[in-house]
Coordinates of C-alpha atoms in Angstrom, one line a residue:
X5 CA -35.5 -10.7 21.1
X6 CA -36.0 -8.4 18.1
X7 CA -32.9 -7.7 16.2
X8 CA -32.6 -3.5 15.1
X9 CA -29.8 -3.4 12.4
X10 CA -28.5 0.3 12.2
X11 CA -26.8 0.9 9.0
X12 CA -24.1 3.8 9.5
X13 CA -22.6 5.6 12.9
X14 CA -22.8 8.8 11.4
X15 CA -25.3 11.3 13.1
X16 CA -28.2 9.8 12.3
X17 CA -26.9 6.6 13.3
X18 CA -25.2 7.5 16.4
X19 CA -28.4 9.2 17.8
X20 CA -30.8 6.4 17.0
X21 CA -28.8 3.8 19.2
X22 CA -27.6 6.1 21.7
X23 CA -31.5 6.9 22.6
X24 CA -32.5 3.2 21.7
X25 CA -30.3 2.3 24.8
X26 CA -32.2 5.1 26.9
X27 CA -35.3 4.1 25.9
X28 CA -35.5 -0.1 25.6
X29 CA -36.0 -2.1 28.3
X30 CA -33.1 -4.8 28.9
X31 CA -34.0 -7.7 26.9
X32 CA -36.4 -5.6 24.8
X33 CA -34.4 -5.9 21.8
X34 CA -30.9 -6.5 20.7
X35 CA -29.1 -3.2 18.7
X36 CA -26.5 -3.6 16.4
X37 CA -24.5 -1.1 14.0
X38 CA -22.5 -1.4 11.4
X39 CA -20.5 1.3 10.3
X40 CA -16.4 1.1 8.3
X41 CA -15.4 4.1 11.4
X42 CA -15.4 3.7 14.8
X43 CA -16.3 7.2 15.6
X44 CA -19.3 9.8 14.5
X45 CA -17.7 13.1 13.7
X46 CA -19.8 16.6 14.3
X47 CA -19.7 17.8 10.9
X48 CA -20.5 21.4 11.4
X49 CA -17.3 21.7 13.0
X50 CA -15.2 20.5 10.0
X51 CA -14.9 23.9 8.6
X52 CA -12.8 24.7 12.3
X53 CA -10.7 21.8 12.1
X54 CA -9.4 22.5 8.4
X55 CA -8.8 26.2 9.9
X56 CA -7.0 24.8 13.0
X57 CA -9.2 26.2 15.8
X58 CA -10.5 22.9 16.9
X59 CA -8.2 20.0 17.7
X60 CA -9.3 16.8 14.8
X61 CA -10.2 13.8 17.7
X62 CA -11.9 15.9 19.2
X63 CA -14.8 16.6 16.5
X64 CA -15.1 12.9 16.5
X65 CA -17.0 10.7 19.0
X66 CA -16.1 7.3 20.0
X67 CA -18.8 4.4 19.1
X68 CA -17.4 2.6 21.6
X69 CA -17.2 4.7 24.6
X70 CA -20.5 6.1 24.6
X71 CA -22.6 2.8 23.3
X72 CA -22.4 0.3 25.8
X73 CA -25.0 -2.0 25.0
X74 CA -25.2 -1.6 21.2
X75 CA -23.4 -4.2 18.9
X76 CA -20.6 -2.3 17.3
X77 CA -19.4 -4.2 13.2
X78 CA -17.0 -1.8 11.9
X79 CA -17.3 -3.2 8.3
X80 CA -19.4 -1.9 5.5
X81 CA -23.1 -2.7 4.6
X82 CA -22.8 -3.7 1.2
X83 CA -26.2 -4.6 0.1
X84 CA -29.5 -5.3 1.9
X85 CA -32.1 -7.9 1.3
X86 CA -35.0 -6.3 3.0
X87 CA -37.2 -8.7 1.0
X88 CA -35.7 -12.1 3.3
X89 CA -34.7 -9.0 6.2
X90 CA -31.1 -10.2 5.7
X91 CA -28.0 -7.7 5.0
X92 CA -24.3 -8.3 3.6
X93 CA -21.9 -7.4 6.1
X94 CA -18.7 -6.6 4.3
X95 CA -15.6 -6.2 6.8
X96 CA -12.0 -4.7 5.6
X97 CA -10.1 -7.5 4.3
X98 CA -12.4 -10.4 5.1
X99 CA -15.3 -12.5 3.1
X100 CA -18.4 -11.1 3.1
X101 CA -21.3 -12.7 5.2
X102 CA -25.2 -12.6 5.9
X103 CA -27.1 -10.9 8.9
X104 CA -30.2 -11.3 9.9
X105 CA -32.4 -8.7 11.3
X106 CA -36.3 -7.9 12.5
X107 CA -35.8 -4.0 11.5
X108 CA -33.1 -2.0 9.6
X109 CA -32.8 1.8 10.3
X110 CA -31.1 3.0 7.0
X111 CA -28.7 6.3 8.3
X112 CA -26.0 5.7 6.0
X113 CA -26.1 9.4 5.3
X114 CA -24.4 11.2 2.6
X115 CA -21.1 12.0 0.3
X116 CA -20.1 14.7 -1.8
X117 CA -22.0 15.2 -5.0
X118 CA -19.8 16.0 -7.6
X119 CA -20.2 16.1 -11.5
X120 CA -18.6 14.3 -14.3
X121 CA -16.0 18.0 -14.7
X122 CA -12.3 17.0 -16.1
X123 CA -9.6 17.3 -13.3
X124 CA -12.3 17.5 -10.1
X125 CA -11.8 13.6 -9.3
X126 CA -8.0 13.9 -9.7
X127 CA -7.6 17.4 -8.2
X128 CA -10.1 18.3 -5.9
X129 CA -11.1 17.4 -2.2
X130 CA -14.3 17.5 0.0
X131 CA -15.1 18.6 3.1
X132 CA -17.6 15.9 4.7
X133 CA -15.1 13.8 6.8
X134 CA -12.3 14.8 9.5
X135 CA -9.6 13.3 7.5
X136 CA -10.4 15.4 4.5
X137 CA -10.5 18.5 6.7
X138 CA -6.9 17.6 8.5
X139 CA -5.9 17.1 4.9
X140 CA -7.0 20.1 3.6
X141 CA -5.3 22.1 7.0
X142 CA -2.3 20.5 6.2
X143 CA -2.3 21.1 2.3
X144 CA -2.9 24.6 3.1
X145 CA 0.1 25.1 6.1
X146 CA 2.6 22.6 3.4
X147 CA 1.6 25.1 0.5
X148 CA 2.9 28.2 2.8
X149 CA 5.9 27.0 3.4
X150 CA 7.3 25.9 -0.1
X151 CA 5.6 29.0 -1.5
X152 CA 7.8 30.9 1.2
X153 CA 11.1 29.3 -0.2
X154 CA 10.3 30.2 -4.0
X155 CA 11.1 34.2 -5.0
X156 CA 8.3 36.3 -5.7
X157 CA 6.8 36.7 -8.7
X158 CA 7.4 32.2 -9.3
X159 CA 4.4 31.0 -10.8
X160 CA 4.2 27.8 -8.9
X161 CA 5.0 30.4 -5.5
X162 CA 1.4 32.2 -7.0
X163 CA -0.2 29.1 -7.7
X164 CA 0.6 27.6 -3.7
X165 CA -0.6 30.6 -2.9
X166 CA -4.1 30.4 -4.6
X167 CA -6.9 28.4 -2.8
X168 CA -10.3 27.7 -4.5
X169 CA -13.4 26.4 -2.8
X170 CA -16.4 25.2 -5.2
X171 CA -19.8 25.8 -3.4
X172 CA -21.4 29.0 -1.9
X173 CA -24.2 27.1 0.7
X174 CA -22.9 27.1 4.1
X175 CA -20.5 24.5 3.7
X176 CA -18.8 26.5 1.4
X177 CA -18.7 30.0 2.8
X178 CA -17.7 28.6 6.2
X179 CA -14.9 26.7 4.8
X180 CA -13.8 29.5 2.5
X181 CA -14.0 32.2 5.8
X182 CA -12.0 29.6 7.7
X183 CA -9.6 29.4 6.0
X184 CA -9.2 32.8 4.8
X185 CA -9.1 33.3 8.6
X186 CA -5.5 30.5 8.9
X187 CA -3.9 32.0 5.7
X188 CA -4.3 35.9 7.6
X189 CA -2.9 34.1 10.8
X190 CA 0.1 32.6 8.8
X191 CA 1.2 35.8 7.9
X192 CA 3.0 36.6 10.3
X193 CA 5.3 33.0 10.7
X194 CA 6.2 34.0 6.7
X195 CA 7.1 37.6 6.6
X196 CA 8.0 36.9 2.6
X197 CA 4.7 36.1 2.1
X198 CA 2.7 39.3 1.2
X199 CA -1.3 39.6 2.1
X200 CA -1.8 40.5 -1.8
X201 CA -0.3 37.0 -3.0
X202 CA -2.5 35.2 -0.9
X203 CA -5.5 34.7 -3.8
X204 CA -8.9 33.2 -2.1
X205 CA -11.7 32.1 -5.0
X206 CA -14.8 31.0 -3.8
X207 CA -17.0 29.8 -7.3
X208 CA -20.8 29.7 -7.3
X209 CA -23.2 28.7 -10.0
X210 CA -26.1 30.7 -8.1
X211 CA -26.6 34.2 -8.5
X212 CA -26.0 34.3 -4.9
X213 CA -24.9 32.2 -1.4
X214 CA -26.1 30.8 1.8
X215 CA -29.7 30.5 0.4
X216 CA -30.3 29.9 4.1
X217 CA -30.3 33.6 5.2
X218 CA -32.2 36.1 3.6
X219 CA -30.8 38.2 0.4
X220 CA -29.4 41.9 2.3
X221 CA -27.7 38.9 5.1
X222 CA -25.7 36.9 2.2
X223 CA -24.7 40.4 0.6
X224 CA -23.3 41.2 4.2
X225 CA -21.6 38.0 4.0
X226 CA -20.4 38.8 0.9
X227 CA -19.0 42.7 1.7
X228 CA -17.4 40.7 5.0
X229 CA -15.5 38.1 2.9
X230 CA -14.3 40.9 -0.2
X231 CA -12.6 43.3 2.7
X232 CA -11.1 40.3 3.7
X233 CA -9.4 39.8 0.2
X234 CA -11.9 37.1 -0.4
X235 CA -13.1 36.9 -4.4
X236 CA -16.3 35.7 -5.0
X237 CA -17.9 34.4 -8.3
X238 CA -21.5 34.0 -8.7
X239 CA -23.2 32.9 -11.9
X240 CA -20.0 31.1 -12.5
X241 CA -19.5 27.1 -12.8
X242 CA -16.4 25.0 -13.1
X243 CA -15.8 23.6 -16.7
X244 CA -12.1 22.2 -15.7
X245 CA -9.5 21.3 -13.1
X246 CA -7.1 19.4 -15.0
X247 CA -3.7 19.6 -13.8
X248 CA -4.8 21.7 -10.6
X249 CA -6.0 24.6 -12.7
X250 CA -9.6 25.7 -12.4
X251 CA -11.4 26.8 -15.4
X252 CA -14.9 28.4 -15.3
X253 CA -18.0 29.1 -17.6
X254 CA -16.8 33.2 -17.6
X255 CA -13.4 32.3 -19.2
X256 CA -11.3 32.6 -16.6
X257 CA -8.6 30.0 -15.3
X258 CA -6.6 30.1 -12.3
X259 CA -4.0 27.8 -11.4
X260 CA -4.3 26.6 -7.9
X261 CA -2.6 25.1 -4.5
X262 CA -6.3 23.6 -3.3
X263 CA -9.3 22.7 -4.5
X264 CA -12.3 22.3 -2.0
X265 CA -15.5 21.0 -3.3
X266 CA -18.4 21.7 -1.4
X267 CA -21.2 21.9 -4.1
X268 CA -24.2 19.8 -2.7
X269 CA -24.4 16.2 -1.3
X270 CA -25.9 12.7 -2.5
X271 CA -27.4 10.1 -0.4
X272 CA -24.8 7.4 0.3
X273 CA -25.1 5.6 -3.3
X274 CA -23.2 2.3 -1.9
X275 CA -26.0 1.7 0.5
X276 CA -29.1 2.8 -1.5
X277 CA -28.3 1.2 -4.8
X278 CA -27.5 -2.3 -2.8
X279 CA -30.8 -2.5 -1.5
X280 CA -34.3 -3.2 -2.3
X281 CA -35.9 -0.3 -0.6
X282 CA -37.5 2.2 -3.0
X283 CA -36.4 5.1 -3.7
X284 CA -37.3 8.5 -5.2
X285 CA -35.4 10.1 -8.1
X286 CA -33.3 11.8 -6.5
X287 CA -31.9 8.7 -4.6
X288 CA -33.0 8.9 -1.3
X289 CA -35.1 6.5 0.5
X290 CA -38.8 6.9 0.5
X291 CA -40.5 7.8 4.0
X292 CA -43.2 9.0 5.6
X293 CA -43.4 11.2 8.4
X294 CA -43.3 8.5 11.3
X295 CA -40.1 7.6 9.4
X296 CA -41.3 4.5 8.2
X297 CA -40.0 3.2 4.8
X298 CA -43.0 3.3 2.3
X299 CA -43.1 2.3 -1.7
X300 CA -44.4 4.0 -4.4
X301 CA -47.8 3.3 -3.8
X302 CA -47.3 4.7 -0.1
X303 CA -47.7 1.5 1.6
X304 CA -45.9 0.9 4.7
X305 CA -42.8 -1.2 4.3
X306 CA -42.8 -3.3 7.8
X307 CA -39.7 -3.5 9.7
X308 CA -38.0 -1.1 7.4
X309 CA -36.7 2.8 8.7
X310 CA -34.4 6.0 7.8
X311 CA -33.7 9.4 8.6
X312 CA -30.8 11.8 7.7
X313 CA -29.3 12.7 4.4
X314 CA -30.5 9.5 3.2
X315 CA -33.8 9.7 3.4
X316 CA -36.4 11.7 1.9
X317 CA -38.6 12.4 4.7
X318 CA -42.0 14.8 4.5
X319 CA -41.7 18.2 5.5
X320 CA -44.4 18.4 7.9
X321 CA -44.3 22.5 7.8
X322 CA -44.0 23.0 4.5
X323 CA -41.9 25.4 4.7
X324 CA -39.6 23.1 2.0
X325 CA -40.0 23.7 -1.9
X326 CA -39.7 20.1 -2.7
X327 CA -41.9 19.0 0.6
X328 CA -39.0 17.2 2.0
X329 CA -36.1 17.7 4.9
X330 CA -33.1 19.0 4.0
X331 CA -29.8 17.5 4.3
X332 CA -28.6 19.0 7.6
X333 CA -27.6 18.3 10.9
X334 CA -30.6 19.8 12.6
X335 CA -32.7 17.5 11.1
X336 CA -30.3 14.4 11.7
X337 CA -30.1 14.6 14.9
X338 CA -34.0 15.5 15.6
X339 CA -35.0 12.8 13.1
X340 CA -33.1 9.8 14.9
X341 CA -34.3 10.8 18.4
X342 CA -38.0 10.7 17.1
X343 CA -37.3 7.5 15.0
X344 CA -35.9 5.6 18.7
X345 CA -39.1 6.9 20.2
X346 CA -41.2 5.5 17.3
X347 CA -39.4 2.1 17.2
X348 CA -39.9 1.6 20.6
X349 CA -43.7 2.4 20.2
X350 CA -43.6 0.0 17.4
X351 CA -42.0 -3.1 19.2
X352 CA -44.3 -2.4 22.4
X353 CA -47.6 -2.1 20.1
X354 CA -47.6 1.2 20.4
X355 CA -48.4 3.9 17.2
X356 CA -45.5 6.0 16.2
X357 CA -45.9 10.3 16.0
X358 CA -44.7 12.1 13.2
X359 CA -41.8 13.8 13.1
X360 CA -41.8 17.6 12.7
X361 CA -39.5 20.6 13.2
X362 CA -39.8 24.0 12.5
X363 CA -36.3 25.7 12.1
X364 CA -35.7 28.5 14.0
X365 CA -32.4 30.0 12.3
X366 CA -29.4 29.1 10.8
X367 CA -26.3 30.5 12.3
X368 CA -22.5 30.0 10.8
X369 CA -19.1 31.0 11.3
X370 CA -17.4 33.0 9.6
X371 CA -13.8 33.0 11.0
X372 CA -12.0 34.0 14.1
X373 CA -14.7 37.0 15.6
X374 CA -16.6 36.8 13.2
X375 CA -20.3 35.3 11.9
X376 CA -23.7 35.6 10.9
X377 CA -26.9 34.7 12.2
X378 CA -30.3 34.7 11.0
X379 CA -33.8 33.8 12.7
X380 CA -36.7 35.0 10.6
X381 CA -36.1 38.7 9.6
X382 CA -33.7 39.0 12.4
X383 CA -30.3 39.1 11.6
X384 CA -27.1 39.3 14.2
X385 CA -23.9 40.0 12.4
X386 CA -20.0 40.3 13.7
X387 CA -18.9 39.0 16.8
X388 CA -21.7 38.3 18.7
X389 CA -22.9 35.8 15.9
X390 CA -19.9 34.3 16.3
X391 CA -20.5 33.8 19.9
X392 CA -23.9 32.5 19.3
X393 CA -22.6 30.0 16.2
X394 CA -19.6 28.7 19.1
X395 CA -22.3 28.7 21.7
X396 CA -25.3 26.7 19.6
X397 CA -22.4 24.0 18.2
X398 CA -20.6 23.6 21.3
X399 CA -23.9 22.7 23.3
X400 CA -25.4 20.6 20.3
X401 CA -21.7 18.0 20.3
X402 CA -23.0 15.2 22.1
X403 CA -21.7 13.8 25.4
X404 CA -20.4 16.1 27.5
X405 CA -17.4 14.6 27.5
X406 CA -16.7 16.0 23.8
X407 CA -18.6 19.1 24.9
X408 CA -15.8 19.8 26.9
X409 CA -13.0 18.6 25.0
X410 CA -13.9 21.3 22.4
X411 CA -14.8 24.1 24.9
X412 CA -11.2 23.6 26.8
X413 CA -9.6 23.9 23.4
X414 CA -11.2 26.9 22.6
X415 CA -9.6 28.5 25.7
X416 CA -6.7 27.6 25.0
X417 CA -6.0 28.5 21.7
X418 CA -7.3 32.0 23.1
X419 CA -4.9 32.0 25.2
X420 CA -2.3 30.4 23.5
X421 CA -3.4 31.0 19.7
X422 CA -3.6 29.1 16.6
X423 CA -1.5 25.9 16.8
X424 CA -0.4 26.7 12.7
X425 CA 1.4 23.3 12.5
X426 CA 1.0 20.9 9.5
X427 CA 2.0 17.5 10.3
X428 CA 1.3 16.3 6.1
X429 CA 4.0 13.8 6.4
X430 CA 1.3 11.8 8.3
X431 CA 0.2 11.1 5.4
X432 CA 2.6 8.7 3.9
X433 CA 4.4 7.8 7.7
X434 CA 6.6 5.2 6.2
X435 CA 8.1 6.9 3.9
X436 CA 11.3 8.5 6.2
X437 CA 11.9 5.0 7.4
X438 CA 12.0 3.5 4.3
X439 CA 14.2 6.3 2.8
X440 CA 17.1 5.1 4.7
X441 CA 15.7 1.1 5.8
X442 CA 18.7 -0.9 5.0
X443 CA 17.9 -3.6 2.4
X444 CA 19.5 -7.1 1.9
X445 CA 22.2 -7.1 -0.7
X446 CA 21.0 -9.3 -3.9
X447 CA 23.2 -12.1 -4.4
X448 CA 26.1 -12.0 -6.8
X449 CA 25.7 -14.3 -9.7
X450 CA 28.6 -15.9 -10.7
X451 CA 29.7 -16.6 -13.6
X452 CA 29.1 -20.0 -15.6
X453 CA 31.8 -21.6 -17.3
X454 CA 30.1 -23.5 -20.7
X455 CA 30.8 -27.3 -20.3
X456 CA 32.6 -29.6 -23.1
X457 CA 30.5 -32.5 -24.6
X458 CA 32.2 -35.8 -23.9
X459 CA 34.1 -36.8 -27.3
X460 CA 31.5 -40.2 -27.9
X461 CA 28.1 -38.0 -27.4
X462 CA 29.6 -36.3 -30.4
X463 CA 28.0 -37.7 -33.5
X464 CA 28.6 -36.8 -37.6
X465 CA 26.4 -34.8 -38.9
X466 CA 23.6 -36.6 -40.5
X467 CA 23.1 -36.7 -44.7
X468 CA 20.5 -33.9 -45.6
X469 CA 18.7 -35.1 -49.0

């Protein structure tokens, strides 16, 4: 049998062996993927986990529960030697080793791009996996309640207070909203703790955000966020974040309690620079529209695949300004289900079909009641985008089994409200029991009496000339 290497469980990856298992015959092929987590998390709800509206395990989806007749490696793929079609397979705490394969699919997907800015590395955090989101949740909830013990007018009560998110795409302004949505919730638990301390930043280099929608959309978004107490800076860059406090291009500094970075992704560099698959400059693999690898001469490389954030794939519209995909979920997911239609074609003799989508909107959430949606020159704002943005993303989790594990906790927190509990501890969880572990005692040394020299190993002193 033919051996399919995925490399990465993310969406992408997750989506390519779940329909390779639909689609092959048994015996067909053999499917394996390799991937450090055992889960693919729904990244579009990451904004709603940090806010506390969506329970963490359930924005994640088990490898193993929904791909029974896929290989699962939960190490990393640490470089790839497409040349001899062989792949280093590096697990967590063991020796590295060799696998062989027929065809790689390359969905390693992508990480935060960040820039070489003093005090971002140290300081900051992103928002592209469910721990950073439960991190930043927590962070947020932790800084609450030491601001609440400090008397007003403290700076380090006004710096807790102070939350700064880096990015205006839609990352961004649905992390900033989301949050600005949990501090207005955690109001009420803190009654020391006055709406107008509460300082929300939201820095953009642009001169404006969510280049998705159309201009008089974002400046809706825009009026939404400011009569929410939200402050947004456009035509402004970070220059600094050393030591937690943000300065930017215009001069101004602020001292702050969390630091979100969502300024742009990067194709996953520990995957594409351990390869020998081409790439184009901006560090994506190259493809063309079937989703087969190709070099710079645009010759097919055989056996050799990708799709997501990681590839570079043609824009079949062109509707695109650089003629390729962007990085986003719609085109994940789309791209992996065509890509296991086209490797099956390819194994069974068949000729793959391109792969093209035309987007039909772009729709984000905007905090409790609230969001935006935009299809064309039609625009829905206010609630009923917000039921549209909860509708679209609850349908679009795959399995059902998720799908319902996120709808039921959307009743109940309607029901029941916000769970605003930080559990940051979690963090470091041995730390209470080694605070009061008992420890052996270290021996007492006692003391050593000095030993006379017997009277004949005592000799004169010899003549110095």
């Amino acid at each position: 049998m033919p051996k399919i290497l995925i490399v990465g469980g993310g969406y992408a990856g997750f989506y390519t062996a779940w329909k390779l298992e639909k689609h092959l015959r048994r015996g067909e092929a053999e499917v394996v993927m390799v991937d450090p987590l055992p889960y693919m998390t729904y990244l579009p709800f990451l904004p709603e986990v940090a806010a506390g509206s969506i329970e963490p395990r359930h924005t994640v989806v088990s490898h193993r529960r929904h791909l029974k007749r896929t290989q699962l490696i939960t190490a990393k793929v640490t470089g790839i030697d497409h040349a001899n079609k062989t792949a280093t397979i590096t697990p967590e705490g063991g020796a590295p080793y060799e696998l062989a394969y027929d065809h790689v699919v390359v969905t390693a997907g992508s990480v935060s791009r960040t820039f070489p800015i003093p005090g971002i590395a140290e300081n900051a955090v992103g928002l592209k996996s469910v721990e950073e989101a439960i991190y930043v949740r927590d962070t947020l909830i932790s800084n609450f309640e030491k601001a609440a013990a400090l008397p007003q007018g403290d700076p380090l009560r006004q710096r807790l207070l102070t939350t700064i998110v880096v990015g205006g795409g839609f990352a961004g302004i649905e992390t900033f909203a989301e949050l600005r949505s949990l501090v207005s919730s955690l109001l009420k638990d803190y009654p020391g703790v006055t709406f107008d301390e509460t300082q929300f930043h939201l820095i953009e280099a642009m001169g404006r955000i969510m280049p998705e929608v159309s201009l008089p959309t974002s400046e809706w978004v825009l009026k939404s966020l400011a009569e929410r107490g939200a402050n947004v800076h456009l035509d402004t860059q970070v220059t600094s974040a050393v030591d937690g406090i943000v300065e930017t291009s215009t001069g101004e500094s602020y001292p702050a309690g969390l630091i979100v970075w969502t300024a742009g992704v990067m194709a996953n560099p520990q995957v594409t620079r351990g390869g020998d698959l081409p790439l184009e400059p901006r560090g994506r693999i190259t493809t063309q529209a079937d989703l087969r690898v190709i070099d710079a001469d645009k010759n097919i490389v055989e056996g050799a695949w990708a799709a997501g954030d990681v590839a570079a794939v043609p824009d079949k519209t062109g509707g695109l300004p650089d003629g390729t995909c962007v990085p986003n979920a719609q085109h994940a997911v789309r791209q992996a289900k065509r890509l296991a239609k086209n490797l099956v074609a390819v194994i069974r003799g068949e000729e793959p079909v391109d792969y093209f989508h035309k987007n039909l909107g772009a729709v984000a959430g905007l905090g409790l009641y609230n969001g935006v949606f935009q299809s064309g020159k039609t625009a829905i704002k206010g609630f009923f985008a917000w039921v549209a943005h909860r509708g679209y993303h609850g349908l679009a989790m795959p399995t059902w089994e998720r799908k319902w594990r996120v709808i039921w906790g959307w009743v109940h927190n309607f029901f029941l409200g916000r769970d605003n509990v930080q559990l940051a501890a979690a963090q470091q969880p041995r730390a209470f029991f080694e605070a009061f572990a008992s420890r052996p005692k270290p021996p007492i040394e006692q003391p050593v009496e000095p030993v006379a020299a017997p009277a004949e190993a005592v000799a004169a002193p010899a003549e110095v000339k």
